[in-house]
């Protein structure tokens, strides 16, 4: 018998906060060569506060090698990951020893033994815990991670957990003075932030958010529009201004395919849309004919936390759950390299 996979616990952890306007004036203004274009990008990013494990005003990570950044990742990622996962376990009233699978998602740092092994040891997981690490998929990676966890729970009838931890601040790129800081980098640095988010999924739980169908769409004609390359100075993002329009082109068809054949958009009570930026939210809202209120949670997370890559969609879902404990039908949607759009149907139980 196949079980239902139900999210019963969620946990969020963030490092210290800083204001967008202050970090512009005190660091990025000079870093960008006092660019008027970069100033407008920061002012219009829809972000008021963000979180970072490093303060570039104190430690200018833009000058660090990739090795130095990965060393710092190992130091900073673990306590955030541990806090988020511990919160999710408490929320679900599950002991770590009960987990059958731990899936860890990150595209901002790597090490072996990794976070999965260190967390299993620190939280007291069973020695037969299965582990899965998903890397370098980008902002949509939480949803395929959720799919893997849900499949495990349905088949094995044991609880599982998904953890996303992203430290984008470690990949601050060299300054305009070195001739490599451009508008794409200004957009990335105006949006991205650090966070960890976790969910616990339990078989056949009577109360929670059931994970239903998951669907994706990849437009391979636009693979060059969003990139994430490993360089000698961290991971460098390429971000074309065409990205929002390409994603919007596929949004309606992907959501309709996710809901078919039993549901339509008229049955959807809430949307958890990844806030990749204000323009993405604008064009997706228009493509799906959503009222502005449908994107309130996404805009709040963007304003308060910025874009935390893979962790962000879980943060939006957590905000929606807090605002509406009864649930209903929720469509979760996230975007990333490919260009790829991933969707999930979540329903309140």
Coordinates of N, CA and C in Angstrom, one line a residue, residues 105-108 110 133-145 166 216 218 226 228 309-310 335-338 340 342:
X105 N 19.8 20.0 0.0 CA 19.9 20.8 -1.3 C 20.8 22.0 -1.0
X106 N 21.8 22.2 -1.9 CA 22.6 23.5 -1.9 C 23.3 23.6 -3.2
X107 N 23.3 24.8 -3.7 CA 24.1 25.1 -4.9 C 25.2 26.1 -4.6
X108 N 25.5 26.4 -3.4 CA 26.4 27.5 -3.0 C 27.6 27.0 -2.3
X110 N 30.2 23.1 -1.3 CA 30.3 21.6 -1.3 C 31.5 21.2 -0.4
X133 N 22.0 14.1 -1.7 CA 22.5 15.5 -1.8 C 22.2 16.0 -3.2
X134 N 21.5 17.2 -3.3 CA 21.1 17.8 -4.6 C 21.9 19.1 -4.7
X135 N 22.8 19.2 -5.8 CA 23.6 20.4 -5.9 C 23.5 21.0 -7.2
X136 N 23.7 22.3 -7.2 CA 23.9 23.2 -8.4 C 22.7 23.2 -9.4
X137 N 21.5 22.9 -8.9 CA 20.3 23.0 -9.7 C 19.7 24.4 -9.6
X138 N 20.1 25.2 -8.6 CA 19.7 26.6 -8.5 C 18.4 26.7 -7.7
X139 N 17.7 27.8 -8.0 CA 16.6 28.3 -7.2 C 15.4 27.3 -7.1
X140 N 15.2 26.5 -8.1 CA 14.1 25.6 -8.1 C 14.4 24.2 -7.5
X141 N 15.6 24.0 -7.0 CA 16.0 22.7 -6.5 C 15.2 22.1 -5.4
X142 N 14.5 23.0 -4.6 CA 13.8 22.4 -3.5 C 12.6 21.5 -3.9
X143 N 12.1 21.8 -5.1 CA 10.9 21.1 -5.6 C 11.3 19.7 -6.0
X144 N 12.3 19.5 -6.9 CA 12.7 18.1 -7.1 C 13.2 17.4 -5.9
X145 N 13.8 18.2 -4.9 CA 14.2 17.6 -3.6 C 12.9 17.1 -2.9
X166 N 21.5 27.7 1.6 CA 22.2 28.5 0.6 C 22.9 29.7 1.2
X216 N 7.4 19.8 -14.3 CA 8.4 20.7 -14.7 C 8.3 21.0 -16.2
X218 N 11.2 22.7 -19.1 CA 12.5 23.3 -19.4 C 12.6 23.7 -20.8
X226 N 20.4 31.9 -18.0 CA 20.7 31.9 -16.6 C 21.8 30.8 -16.4
X228 N 25.4 29.5 -13.8 CA 26.0 29.5 -12.5 C 27.3 28.7 -12.6
X309 N 17.7 31.7 -2.9 CA 17.9 30.5 -3.8 C 16.9 29.4 -3.4
X310 N 17.4 28.1 -3.3 CA 16.5 27.0 -3.2 C 15.7 27.1 -1.9
X335 N 11.8 28.7 -10.2 CA 12.5 28.8 -11.5 C 14.0 28.8 -11.3
X336 N 14.7 28.4 -12.4 CA 16.2 28.4 -12.3 C 16.8 28.0 -13.7
X337 N 18.1 27.7 -13.6 CA 18.8 27.4 -14.9 C 18.1 26.4 -15.7
X338 N 18.3 26.5 -17.0 CA 17.7 25.5 -17.9 C 17.2 26.0 -19.2
X340 N 14.4 26.5 -16.4 CA 13.5 25.5 -15.9 C 12.5 26.1 -15.0
X342 N 9.7 24.6 -12.2 CA 9.2 23.5 -11.5 C 8.0 23.9 -10.7

